[in-house]
Coordinates of C-alpha atoms and ligand atoms in Angstrom, one line a residue:
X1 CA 9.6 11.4 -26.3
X2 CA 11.9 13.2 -23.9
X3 CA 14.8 11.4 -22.4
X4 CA 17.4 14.3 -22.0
X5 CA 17.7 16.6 -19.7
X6 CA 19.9 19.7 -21.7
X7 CA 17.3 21.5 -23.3
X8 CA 14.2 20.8 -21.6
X9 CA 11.6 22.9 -20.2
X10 CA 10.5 21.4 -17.2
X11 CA 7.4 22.0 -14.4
X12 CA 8.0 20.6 -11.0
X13 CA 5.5 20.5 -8.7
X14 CA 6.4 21.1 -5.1
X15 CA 9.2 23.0 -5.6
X16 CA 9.9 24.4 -2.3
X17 CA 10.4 20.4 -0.9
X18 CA 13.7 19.3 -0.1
X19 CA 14.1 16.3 -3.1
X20 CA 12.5 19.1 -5.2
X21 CA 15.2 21.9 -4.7
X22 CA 17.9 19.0 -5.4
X23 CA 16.2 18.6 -8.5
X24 CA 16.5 21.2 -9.5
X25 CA 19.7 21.9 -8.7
X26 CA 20.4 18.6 -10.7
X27 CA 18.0 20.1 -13.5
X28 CA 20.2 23.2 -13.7
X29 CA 23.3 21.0 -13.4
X30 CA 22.2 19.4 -17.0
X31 CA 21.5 21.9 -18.9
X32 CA 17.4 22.6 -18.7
X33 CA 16.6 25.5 -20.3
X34 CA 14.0 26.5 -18.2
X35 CA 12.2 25.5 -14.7
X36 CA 8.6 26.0 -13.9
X37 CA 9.3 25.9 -10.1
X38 CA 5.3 25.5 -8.1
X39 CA 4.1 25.6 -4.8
X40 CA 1.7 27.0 -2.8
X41 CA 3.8 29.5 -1.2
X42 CA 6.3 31.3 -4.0
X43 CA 8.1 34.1 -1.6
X44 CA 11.3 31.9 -0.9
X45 CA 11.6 30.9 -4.4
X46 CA 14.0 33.5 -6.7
X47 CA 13.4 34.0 -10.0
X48 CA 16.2 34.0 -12.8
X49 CA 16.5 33.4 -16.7
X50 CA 15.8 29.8 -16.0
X51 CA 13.9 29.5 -13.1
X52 CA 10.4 30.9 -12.6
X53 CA 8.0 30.3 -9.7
X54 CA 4.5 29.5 -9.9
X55 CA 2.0 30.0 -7.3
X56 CA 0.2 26.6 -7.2
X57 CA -1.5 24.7 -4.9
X58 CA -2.0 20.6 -6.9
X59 CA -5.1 20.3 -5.0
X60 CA -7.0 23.3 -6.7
X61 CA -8.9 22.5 -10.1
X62 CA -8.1 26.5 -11.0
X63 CA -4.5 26.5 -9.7
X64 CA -3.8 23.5 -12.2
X65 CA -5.4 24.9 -15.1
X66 CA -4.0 28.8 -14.9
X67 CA -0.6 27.0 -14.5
X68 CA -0.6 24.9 -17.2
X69 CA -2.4 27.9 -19.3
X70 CA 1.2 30.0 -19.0
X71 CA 3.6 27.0 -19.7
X72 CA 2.7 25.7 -23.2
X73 CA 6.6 25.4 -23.8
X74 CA 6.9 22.4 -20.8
X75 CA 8.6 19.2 -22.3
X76 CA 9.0 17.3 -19.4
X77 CA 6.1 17.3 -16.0
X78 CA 7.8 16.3 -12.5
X79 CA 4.8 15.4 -9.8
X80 CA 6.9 16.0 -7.0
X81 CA 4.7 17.1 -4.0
X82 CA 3.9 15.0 -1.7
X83 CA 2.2 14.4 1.6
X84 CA 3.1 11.5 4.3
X85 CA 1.2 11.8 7.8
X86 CA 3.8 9.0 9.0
X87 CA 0.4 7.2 10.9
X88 CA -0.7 3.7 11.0
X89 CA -4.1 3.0 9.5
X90 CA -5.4 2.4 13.6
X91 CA -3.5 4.9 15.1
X92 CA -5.1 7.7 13.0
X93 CA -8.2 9.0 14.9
X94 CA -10.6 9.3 11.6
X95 CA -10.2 8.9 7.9
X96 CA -8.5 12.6 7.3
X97 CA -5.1 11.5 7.0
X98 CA -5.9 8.4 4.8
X99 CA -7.6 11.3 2.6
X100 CA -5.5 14.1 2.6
X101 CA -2.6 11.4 1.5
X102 CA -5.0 9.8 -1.3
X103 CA -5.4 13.7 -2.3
X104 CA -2.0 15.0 -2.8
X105 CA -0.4 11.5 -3.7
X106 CA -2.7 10.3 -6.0
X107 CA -5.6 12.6 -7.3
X108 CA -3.3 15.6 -7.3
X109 CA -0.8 14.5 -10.0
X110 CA -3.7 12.5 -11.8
X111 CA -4.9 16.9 -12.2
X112 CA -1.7 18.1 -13.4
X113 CA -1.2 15.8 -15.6
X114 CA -4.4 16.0 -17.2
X115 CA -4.1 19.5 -17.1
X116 CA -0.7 19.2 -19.3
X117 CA -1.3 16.1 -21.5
X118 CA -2.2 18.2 -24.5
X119 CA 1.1 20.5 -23.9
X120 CA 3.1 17.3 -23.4
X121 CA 1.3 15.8 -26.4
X122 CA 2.2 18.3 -28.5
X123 CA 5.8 18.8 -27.7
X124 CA 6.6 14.9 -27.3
X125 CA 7.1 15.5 -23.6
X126 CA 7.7 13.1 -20.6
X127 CA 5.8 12.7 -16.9
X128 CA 8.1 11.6 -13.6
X129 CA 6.1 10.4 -11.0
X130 CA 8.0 10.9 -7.6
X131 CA 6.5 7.6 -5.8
X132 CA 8.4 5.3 -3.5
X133 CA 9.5 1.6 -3.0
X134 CA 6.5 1.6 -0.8
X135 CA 3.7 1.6 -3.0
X136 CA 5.5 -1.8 -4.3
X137 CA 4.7 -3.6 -0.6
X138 CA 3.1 -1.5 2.7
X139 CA 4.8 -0.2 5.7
X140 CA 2.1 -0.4 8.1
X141 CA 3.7 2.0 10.3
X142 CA 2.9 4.8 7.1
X143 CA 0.2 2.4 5.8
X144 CA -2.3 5.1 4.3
X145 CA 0.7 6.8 2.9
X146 CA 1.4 4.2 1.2
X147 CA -1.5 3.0 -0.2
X148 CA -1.6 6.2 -1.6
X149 CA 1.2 6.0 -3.3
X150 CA 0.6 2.3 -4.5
X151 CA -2.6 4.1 -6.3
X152 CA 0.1 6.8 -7.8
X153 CA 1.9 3.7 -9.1
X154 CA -1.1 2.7 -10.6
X155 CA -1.6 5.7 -12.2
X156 CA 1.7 6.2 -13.4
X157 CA 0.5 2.5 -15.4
X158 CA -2.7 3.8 -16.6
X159 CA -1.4 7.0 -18.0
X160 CA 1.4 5.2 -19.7
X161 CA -0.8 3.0 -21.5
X162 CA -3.1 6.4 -22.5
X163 CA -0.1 9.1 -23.1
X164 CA 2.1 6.7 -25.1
X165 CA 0.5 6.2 -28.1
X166 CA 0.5 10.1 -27.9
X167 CA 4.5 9.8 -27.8
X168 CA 4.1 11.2 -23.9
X169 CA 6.9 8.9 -21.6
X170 CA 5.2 8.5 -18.2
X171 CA 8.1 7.3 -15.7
X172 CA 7.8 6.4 -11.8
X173 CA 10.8 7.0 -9.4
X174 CA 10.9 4.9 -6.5
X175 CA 13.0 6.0 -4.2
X176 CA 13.8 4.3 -0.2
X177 CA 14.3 6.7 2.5
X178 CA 16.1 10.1 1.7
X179 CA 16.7 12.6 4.7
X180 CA 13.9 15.2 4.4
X181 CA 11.3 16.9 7.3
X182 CA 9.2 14.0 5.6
X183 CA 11.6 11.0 7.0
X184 CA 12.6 13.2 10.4
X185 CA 11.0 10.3 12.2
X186 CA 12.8 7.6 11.2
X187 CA 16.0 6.8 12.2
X188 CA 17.1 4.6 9.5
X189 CA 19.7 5.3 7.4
X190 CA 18.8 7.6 4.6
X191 CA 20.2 9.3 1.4
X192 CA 21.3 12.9 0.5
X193 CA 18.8 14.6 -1.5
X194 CA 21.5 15.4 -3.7
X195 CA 22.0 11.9 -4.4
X196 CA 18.9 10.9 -4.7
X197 CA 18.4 13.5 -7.5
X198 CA 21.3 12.6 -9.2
X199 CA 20.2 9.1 -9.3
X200 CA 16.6 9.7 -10.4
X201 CA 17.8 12.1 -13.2
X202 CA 20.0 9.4 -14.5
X203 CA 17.7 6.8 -14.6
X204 CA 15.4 9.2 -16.5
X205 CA 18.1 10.0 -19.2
X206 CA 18.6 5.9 -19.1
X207 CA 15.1 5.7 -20.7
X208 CA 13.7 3.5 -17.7
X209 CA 10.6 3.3 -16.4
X210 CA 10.7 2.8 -13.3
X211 CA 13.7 4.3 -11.6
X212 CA 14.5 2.5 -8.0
X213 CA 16.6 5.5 -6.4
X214 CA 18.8 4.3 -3.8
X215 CA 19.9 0.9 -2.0
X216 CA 16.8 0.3 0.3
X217 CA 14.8 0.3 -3.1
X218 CA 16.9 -1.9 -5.4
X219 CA 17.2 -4.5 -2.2
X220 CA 13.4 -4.2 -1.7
X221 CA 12.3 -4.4 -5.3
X222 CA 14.9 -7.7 -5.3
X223 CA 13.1 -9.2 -2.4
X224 CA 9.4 -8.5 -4.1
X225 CA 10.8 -10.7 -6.8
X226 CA 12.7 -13.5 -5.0
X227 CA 10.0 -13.9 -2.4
X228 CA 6.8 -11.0 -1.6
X229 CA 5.9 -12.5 1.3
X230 CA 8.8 -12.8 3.2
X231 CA 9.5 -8.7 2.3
X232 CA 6.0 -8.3 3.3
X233 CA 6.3 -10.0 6.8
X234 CA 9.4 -7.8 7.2
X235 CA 7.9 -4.2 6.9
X236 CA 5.3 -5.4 9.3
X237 CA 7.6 -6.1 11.9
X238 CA 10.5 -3.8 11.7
X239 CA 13.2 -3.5 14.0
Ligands
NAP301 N1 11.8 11.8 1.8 C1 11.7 10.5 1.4 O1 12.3 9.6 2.0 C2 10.9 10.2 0.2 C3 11.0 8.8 -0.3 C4 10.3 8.5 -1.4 C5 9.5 9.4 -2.0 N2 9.3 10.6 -1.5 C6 8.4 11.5 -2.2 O2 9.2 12.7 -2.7 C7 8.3 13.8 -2.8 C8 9.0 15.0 -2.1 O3 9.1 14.7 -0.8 P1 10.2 15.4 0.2 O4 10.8 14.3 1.0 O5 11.0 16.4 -0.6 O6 9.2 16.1 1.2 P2 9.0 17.7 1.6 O7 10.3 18.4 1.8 O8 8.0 17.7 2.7 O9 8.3 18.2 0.2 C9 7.0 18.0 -0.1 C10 6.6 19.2 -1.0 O10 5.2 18.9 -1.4 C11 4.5 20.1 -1.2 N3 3.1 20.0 -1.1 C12 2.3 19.3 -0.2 N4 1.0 19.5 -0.4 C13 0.9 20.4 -1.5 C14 -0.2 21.0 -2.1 N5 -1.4 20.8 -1.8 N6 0.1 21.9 -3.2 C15 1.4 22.1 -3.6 N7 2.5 21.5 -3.0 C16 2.2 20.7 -1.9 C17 5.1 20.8 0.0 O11 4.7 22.1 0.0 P3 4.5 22.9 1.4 O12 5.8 23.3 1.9 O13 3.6 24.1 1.0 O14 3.7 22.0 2.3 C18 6.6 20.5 -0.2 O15 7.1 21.5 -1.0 C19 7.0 13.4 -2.2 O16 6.1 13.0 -3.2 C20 7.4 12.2 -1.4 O17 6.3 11.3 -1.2 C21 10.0 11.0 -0.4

């Protein structure tokens, strides 16, 4: 199962995104042979030896397959994109964010990996879920958001217990905040990109499973432990 980064052929999904392009900065950093780099829209993205784009939107059933079709050499599958309406379940006027979030969050990289389980069974290959401390306990100020990333986390569980018998690693990162258009609304403090690729990366290499990236998520994922309730009460009444 892949836990190394030098050598690794690696397909990252939302690859224009901020956390993404620090990836695969990171990626590059490490010694990956060569980046699959997808999004919808390709034109900002330069291609090199190591880095080519793929136009790919996670939310098409043909995108997905063509894709995976030209990358039979990928050893390691990063669900990166990601969608957060930053609404509260009764502030949203209908049920389109809630959707659109269960979409991209959770049936989107349920698709691509299907899509490259055989590739990733066949080359002994590894899945990194980009999730969040959040699907661990709801912030109801982003409460479908997360939601939908508590069913990625899910997920991530179910497709371990499938994909490892197959010799397929499935990891989760769980980040706290880290300063992208995505956070621009919250005025907390957040981490670099950079750092928070450097730190998700590592814990990969490490050989855990699920990677807390940052302070917010280590102190969080202590406080689910010592007492859920109390972190619980917390998120609902920030400030
Ligand atoms: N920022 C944080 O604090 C934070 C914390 C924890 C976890 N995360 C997670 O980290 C991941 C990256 O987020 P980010 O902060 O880097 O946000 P970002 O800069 O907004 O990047 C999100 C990326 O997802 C792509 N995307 C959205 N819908 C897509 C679709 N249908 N098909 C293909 N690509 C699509 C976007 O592409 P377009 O430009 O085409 O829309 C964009 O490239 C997300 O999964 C997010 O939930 C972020």
């Amino acid at each position: 199962m892949t836990e190394t980064i030098k050598g690794s052929v690696v397909f990252i999904t939302g690859a224009t995104g901020a956390i993404a392009q620090a990836l695969i900065a990171e990626l590059k950093a490490r010694g990956a042979a060569k980046i699959y780099a997808a999004a919808r829209d390709i034109s900002a993205l330069a291609v090199s030896d190591d880095l080519l784009p793929i136009k790919m939107d996670v939310a098409s059933d043909e995108d997905v397959a063509r894709a995976a079709s030209r990358a039979s050499g990928v050893t390691l599958l990063i669900n990166n994109a990601g969608v957060n309406h930053n609404t509260a379940f009764m502030l949203a006027p209908d049920l389109a964010f809630a959707r659109d979030e269960m979409e991209i969050n959770y049936l989107a990289p349920l698709r691509v990996t299907r899509a490259f389980a055989p590739i990733l069974i066949k080359n002994r290959g590894a899945v990194l879920n980009l999730l969040t401390i959040l699907a661990r306990v709801n912030l109801p100020f982003m409460g479908s958001y997360c939601a939908s990333k508590a069913a990625g986390l899910s997920m991530t569980q179910g497709l371990r217990g499938d994909l490892a018998p197959e010799g397929v690693r499935v990891v989760a990162a769980l980040p706290g905040a880290i300063d992208t258009r995505m956070t621009a609304v919250l005025t907390i403090p957040k981490m670099t990109t950079a750092e928070a690729a450097a730190e998700i990366l590592d814990g990969f290499e490490r050989g855990e499973e699920e990677i807390y990236v940052g302070e917010m998520a280590r102190g969080l994922a202590q406080g689910l432990t010592e007492d859920p309730k109390a972190v619980e009460r917390r998120l609902a009444s920030p400030g």
